[in-house]
PDB file of C-alpha atoms and ligand atoms in Angstrom:
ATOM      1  CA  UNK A   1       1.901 -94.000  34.701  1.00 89.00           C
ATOM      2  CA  UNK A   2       1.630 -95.941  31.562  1.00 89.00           C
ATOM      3  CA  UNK A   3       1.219 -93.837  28.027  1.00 91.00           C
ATOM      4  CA  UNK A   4      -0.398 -96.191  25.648  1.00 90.00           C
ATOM      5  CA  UNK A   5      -1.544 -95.644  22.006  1.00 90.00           C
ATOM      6  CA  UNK A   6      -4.415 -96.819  19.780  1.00 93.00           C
ATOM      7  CA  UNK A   7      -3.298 -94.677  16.672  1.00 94.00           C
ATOM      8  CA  UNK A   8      -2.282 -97.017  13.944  1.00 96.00           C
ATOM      9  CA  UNK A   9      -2.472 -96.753  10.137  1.00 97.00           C
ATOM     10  CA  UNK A  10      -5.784 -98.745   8.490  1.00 98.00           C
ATOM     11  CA  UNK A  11      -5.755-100.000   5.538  1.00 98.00           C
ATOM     12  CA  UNK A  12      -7.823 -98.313   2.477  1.00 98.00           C
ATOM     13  CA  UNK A  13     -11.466 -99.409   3.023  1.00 98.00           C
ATOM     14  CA  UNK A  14     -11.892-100.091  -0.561  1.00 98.00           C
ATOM     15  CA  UNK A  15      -9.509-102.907  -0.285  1.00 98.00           C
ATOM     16  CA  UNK A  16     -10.678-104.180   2.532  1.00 98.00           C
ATOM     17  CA  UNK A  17     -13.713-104.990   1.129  1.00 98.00           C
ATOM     18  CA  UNK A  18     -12.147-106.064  -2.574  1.00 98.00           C
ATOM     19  CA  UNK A  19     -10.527-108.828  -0.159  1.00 98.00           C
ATOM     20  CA  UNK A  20     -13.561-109.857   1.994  1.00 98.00           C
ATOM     21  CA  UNK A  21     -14.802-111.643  -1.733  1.00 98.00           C
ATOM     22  CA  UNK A  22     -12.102-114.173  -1.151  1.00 98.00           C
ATOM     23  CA  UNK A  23     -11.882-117.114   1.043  1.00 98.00           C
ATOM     24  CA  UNK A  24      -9.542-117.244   3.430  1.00 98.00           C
ATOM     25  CA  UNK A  25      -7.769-120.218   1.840  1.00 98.00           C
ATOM     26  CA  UNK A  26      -7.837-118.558  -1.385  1.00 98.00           C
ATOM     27  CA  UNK A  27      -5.439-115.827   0.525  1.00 98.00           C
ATOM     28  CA  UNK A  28      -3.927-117.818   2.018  1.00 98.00           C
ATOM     29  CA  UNK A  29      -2.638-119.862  -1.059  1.00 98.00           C
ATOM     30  CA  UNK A  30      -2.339-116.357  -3.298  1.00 97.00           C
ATOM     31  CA  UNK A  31       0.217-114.945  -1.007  1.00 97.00           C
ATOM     32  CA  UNK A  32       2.335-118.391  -1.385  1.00 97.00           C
ATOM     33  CA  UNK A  33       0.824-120.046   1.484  1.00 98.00           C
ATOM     34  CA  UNK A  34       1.614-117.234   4.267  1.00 98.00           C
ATOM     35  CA  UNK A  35      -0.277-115.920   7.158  1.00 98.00           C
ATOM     36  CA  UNK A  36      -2.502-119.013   8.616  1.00 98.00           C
ATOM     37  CA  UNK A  37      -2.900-119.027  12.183  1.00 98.00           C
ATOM     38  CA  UNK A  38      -2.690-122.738  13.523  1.00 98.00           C
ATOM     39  CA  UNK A  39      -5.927-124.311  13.261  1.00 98.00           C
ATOM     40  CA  UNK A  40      -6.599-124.268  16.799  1.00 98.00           C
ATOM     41  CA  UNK A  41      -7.987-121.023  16.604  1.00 98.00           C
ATOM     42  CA  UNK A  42     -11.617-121.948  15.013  1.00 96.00           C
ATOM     43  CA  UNK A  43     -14.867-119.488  14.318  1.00 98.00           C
ATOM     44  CA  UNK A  44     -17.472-120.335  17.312  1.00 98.00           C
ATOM     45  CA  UNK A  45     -20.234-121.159  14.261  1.00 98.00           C
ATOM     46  CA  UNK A  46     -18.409-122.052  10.440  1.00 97.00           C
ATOM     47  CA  UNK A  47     -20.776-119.831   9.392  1.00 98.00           C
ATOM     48  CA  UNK A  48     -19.106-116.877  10.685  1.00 98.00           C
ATOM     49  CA  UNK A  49     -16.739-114.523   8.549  1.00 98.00           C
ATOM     50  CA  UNK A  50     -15.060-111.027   9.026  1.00 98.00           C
ATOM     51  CA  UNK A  51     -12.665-109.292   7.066  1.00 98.00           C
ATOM     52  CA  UNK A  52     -11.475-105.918   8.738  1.00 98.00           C
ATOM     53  CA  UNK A  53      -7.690-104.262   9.951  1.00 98.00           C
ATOM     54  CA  UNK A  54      -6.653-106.257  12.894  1.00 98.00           C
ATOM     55  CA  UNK A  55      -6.853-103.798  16.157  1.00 98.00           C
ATOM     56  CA  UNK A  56      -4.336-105.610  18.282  1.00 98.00           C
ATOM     57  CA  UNK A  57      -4.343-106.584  22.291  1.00 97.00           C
ATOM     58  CA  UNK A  58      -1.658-108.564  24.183  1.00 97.00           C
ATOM     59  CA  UNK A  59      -3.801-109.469  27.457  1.00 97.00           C
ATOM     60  CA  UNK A  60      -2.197-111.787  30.480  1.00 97.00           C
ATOM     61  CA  UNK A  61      -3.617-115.018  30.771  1.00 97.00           C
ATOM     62  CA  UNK A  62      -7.244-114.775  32.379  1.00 97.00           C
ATOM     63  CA  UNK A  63      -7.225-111.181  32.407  1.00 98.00           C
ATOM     64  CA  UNK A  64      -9.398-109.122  29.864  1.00 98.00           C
ATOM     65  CA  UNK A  65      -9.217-105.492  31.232  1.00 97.00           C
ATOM     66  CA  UNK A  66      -6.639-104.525  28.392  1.00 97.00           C
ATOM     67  CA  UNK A  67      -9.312-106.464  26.017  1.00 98.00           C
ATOM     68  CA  UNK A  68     -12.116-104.214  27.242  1.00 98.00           C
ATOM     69  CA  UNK A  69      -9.983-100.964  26.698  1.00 97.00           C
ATOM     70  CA  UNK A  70      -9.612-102.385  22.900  1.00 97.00           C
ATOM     71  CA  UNK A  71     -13.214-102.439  22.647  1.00 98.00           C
ATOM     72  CA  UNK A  72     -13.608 -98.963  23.532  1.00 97.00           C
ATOM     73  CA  UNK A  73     -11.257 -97.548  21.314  1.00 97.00           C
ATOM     74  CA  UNK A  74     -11.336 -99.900  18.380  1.00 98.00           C
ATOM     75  CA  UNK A  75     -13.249 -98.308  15.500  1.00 98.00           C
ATOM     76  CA  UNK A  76     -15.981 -99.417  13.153  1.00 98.00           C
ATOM     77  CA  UNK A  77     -14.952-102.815  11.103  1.00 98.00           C
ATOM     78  CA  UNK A  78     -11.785-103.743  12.837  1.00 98.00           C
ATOM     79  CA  UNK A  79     -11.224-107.152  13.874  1.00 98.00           C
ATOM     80  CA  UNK A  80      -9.828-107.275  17.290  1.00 98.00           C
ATOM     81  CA  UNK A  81      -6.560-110.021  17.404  1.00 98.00           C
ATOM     82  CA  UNK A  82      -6.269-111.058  21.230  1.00 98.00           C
ATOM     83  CA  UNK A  83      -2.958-112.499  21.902  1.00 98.00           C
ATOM     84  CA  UNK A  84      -2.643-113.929  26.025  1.00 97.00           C
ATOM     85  CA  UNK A  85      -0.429-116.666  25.404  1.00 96.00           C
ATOM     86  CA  UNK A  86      -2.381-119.343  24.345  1.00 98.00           C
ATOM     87  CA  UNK A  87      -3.931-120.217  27.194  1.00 98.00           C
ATOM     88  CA  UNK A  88      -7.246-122.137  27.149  1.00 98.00           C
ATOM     89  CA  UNK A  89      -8.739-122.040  30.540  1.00 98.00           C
ATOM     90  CA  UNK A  90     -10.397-118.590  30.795  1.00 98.00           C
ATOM     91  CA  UNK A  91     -13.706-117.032  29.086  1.00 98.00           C
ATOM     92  CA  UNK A  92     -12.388-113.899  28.246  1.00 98.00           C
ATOM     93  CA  UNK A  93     -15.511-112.897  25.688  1.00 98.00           C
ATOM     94  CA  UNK A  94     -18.817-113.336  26.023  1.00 98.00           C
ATOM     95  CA  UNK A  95     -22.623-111.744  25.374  1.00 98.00           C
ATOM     96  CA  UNK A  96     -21.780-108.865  27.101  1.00 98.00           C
ATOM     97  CA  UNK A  97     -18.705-107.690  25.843  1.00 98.00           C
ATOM     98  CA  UNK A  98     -19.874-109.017  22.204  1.00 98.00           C
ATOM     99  CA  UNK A  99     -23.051-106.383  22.818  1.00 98.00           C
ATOM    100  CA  UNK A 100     -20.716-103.717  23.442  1.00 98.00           C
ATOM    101  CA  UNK A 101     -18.386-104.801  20.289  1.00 98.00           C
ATOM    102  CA  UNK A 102     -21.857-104.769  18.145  1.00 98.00           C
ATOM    103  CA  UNK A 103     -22.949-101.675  19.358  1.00 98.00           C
ATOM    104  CA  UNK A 104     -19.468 -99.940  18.114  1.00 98.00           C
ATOM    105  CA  UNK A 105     -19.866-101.459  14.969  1.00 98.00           C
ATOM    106  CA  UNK A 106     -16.855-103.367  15.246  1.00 98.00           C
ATOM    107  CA  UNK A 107     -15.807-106.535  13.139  1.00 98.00           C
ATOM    108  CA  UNK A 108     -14.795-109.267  14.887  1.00 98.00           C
ATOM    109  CA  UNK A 109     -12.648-110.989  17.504  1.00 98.00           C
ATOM    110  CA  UNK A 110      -9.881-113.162  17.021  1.00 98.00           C
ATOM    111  CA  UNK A 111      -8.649-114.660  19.985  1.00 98.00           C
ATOM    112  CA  UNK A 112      -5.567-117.607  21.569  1.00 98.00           C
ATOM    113  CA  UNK A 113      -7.794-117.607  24.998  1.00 98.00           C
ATOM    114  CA  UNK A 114     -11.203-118.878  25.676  1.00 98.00           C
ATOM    115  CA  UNK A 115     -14.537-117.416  24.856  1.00 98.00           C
ATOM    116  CA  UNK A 116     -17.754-118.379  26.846  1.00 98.00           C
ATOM    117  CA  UNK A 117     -21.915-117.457  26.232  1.00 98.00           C
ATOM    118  CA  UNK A 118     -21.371-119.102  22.472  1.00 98.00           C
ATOM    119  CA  UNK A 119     -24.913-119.707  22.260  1.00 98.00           C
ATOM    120  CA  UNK A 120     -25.788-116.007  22.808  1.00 98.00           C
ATOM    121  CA  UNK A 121     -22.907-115.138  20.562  1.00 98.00           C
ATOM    122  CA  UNK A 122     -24.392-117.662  17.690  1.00 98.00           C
ATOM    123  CA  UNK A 123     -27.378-115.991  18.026  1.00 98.00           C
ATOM    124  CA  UNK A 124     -25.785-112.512  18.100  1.00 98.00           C
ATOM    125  CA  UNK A 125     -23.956-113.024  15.000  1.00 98.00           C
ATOM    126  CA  UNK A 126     -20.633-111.275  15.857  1.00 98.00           C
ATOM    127  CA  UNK A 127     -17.831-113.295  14.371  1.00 98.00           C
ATOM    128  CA  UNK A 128     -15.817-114.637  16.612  1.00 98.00           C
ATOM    129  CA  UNK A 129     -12.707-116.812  16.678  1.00 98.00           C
ATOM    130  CA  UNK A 130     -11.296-118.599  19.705  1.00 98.00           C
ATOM    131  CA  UNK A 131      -8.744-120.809  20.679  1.00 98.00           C
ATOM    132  CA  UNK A 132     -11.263-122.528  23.510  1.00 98.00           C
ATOM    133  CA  UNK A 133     -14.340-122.282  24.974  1.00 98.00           C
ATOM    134  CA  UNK A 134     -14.057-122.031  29.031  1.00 98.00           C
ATOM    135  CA  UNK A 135     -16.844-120.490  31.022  1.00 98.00           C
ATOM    136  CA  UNK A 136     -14.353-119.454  33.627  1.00 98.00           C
ATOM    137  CA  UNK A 137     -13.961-115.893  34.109  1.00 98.00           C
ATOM    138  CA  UNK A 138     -11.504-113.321  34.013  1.00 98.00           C
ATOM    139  CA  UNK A 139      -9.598-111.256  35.971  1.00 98.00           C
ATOM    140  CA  UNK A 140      -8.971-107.000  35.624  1.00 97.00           C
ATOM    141  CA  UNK A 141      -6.048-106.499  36.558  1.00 96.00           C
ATOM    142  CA  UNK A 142      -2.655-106.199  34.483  1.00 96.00           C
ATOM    143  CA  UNK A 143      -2.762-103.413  32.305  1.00 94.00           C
ATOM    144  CA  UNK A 144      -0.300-103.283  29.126  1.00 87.00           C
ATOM    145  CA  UNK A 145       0.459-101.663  25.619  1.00 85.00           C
ATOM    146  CA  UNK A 146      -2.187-102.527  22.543  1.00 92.00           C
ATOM    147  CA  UNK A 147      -1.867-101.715  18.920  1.00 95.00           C
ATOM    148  CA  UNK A 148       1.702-103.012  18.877  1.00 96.00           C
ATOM    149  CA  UNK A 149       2.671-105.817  17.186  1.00 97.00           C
ATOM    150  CA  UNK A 150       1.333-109.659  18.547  1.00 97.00           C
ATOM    151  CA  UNK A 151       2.369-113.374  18.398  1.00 98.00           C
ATOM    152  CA  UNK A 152      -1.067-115.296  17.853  1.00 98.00           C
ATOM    153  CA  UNK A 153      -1.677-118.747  16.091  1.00 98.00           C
ATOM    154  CA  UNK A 154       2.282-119.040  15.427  1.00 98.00           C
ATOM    155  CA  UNK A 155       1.852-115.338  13.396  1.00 98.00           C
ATOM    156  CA  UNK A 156       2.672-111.938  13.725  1.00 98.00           C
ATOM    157  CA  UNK A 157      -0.286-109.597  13.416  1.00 98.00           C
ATOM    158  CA  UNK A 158      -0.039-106.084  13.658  1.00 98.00           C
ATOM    159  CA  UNK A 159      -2.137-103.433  13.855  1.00 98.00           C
ATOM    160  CA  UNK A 160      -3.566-102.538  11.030  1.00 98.00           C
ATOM    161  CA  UNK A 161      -2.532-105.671   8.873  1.00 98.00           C
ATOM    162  CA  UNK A 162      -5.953-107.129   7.503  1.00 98.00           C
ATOM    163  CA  UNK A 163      -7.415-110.346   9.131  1.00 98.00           C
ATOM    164  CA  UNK A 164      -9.273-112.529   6.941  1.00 98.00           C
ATOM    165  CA  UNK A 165     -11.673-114.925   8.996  1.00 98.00           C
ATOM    166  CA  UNK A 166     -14.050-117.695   7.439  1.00 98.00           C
ATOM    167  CA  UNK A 167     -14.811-120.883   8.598  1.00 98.00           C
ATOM    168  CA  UNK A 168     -11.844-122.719   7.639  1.00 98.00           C
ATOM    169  CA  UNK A 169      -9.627-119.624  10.124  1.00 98.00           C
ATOM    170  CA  UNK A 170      -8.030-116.675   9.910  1.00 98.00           C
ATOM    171  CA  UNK A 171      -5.397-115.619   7.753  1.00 98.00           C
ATOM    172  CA  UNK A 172      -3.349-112.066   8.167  1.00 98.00           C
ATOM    173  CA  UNK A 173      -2.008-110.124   5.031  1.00 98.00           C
ATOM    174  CA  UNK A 174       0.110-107.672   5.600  1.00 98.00           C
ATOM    175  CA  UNK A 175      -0.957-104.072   4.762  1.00 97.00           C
ATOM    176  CA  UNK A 176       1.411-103.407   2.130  1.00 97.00           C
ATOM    177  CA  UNK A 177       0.771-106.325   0.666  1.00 98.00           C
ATOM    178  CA  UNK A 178      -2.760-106.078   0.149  1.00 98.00           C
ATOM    179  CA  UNK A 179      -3.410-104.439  -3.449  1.00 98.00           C
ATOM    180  CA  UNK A 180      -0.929-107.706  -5.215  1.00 98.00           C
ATOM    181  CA  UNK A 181      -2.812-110.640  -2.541  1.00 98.00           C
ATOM    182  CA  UNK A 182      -6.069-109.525  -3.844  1.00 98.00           C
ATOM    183  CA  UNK A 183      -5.051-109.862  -7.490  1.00 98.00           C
ATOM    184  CA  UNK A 184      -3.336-113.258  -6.903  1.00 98.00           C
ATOM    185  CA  UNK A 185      -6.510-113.757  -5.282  1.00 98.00           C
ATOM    186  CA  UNK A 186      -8.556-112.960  -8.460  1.00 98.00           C
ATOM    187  CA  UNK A 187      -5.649-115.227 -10.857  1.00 98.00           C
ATOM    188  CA  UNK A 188      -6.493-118.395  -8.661  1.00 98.00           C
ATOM    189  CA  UNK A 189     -10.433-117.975  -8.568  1.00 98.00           C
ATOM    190  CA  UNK A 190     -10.171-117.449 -12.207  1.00 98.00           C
ATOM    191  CA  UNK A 191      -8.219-121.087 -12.581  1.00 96.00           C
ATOM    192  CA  UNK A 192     -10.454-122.980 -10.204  1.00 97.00           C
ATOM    193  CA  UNK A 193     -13.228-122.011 -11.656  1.00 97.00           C
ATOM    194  CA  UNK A 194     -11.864-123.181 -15.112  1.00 97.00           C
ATOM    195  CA  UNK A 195     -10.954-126.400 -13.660  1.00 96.00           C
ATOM    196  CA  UNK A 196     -14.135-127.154 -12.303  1.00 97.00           C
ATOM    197  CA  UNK A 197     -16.377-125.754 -15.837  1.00 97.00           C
ATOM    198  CA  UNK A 198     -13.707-128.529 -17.224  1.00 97.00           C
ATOM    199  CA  UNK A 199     -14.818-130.751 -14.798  1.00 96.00           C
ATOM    200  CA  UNK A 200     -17.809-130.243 -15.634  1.00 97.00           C
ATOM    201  CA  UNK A 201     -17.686-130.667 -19.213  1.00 97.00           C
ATOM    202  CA  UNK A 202     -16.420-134.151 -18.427  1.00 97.00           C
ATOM    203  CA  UNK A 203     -12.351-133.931 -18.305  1.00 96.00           C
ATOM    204  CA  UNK A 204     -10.243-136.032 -16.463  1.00 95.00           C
ATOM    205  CA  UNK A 205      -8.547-134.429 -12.982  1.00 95.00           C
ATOM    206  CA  UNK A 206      -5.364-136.176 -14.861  1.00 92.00           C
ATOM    207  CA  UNK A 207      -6.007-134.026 -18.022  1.00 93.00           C
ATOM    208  CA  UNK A 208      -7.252-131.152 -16.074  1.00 92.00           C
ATOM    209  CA  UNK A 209      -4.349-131.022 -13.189  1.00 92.00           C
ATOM    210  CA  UNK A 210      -1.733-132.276 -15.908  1.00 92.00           C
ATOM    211  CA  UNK A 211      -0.323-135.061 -14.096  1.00 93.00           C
ATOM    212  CA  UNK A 212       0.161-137.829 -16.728  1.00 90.00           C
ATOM    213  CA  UNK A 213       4.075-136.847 -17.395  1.00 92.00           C
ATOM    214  CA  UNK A 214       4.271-136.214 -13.533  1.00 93.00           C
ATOM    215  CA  UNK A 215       2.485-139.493 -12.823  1.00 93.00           C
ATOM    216  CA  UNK A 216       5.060-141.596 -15.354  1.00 92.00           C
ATOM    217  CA  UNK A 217       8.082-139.830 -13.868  1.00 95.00           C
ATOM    218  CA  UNK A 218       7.140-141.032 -10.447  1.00 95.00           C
ATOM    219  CA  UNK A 219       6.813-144.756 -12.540  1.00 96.00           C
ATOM    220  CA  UNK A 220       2.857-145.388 -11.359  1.00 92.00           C
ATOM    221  CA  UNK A 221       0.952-147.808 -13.509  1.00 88.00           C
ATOM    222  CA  UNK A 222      -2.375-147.997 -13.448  1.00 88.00           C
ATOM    223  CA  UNK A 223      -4.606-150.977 -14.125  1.00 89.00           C
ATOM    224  CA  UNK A 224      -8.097-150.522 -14.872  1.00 84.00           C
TER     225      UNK A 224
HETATM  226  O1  OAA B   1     -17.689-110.550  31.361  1.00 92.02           O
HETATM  227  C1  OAA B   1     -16.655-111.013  30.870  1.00 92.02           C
HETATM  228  O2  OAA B   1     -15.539-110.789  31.312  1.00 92.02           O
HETATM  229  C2  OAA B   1     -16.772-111.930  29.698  1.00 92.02           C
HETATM  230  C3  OAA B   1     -18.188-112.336  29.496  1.00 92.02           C
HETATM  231  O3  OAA B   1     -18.652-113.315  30.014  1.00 92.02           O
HETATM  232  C4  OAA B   1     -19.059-111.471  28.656  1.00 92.02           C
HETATM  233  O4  OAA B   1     -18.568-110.578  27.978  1.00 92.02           O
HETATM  234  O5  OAA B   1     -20.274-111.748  28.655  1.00 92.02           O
HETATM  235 MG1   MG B   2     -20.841-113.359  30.069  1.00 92.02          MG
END
């Protein structure tokens, strides 16, 4: 017999969603350049985005049974994080398990496997981010622990850290560190947009950026 758990502590709603208003770069850069997955993992359509506690799933490579089990205990709004060793030759995910995922209400899926039926999941609309797209399908058969801690994208996720998906990837922040990311968050919007109103009103990026003293240190001339 194998006792697993799904019971995890979420993440206050409230902040979840004070969070979804950034981009995932602007996290990304507010808690000091921390918690990108590697590129490689990629939304199926840029237009996709999720922001939700991260419901986590080790799976063994081209087997989704412990995937399907996630699905059917996740709850509304989390985003579930797939780790099954990076391994791009299997379509773990498709139109049918994204109906099922819909149906529960649930986020989104982050995944280091395959995906397949993209266009049905374009049309769909559930976010979803994959390492590959493989139409080759999946075995049922190794069951495991979820809602532990996983290894995806060169990060650990666990559960109920908040994943942060947009179409540039994902980005974890840790749970307790979500109340000070979202107000670096808000300090960095708040400067780009000032730089780009200065833009606007016709300053130099030198002037704006400050780089003149930095620019003569490094001994660059320019000639116009
Ligand atoms: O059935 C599977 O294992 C994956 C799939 O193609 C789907 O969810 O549509
Ligand atoms: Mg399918």
């Amino acid at each position: 017999m194998l006792r697993v758990t799904t019971r995890f502590d979420r993440p206050d709603p409230a902040l979840v969603d004070q969070l979804s208003g950034y981009s995932a770069a602007t996290v990304h850069e507010a808690q000091g350049r921390l918690g990108a997955l590697d590129s490689t993992i990629k939304p199926i359509d840029p237009t996709m985005s999720a922001c939700g506690p991260a419901f986590t799933v080790r799976c063994a490579p081209r087997d989704n049974i412990v995937l399907q089990v996630a699905i059917a205990h996740a709850r509304p709004g989390d985003v579930i994080v797939v780790s099954a060793g990076q391994y791009a030759e299997a379509g773990s995910f498709g139109d049918v398990l994204a109906n099922a995922c819909v149906a529960r209400g649930l986020g989104g899926l982050v995944t280091d496997t395959g995906v397949r039926d993209t266009q049905e999941l374009r049309k769909l609309g559930f976010p979803v981010f994959s390492y590959s797209v493989s139409m080759k399908g999946t075995v049922k058969e190794t069951v495991g622990p979820m809602a532990g801690p996983v290894l995806i994208g060169g990060e650990i996720v666990r559960p109920g850290d908040v994943v942060r998906v947009d179409a540039d990837g994902v980005v974890v922040v840790r749970r307790e560190d979500l109340k000070d990311v979202i107000a670096k968050s808000r300090v960095r919007v708040d400067a780009e947009d000032a730089y780009i109103a200065a833009y606007r009103a016709g300053k130099s990026v030198i002037e704006v950026s400050r780089l003149a003293a930095v620019l003569e240190a490094k001994g660059l001339v320019i000639d116009e």
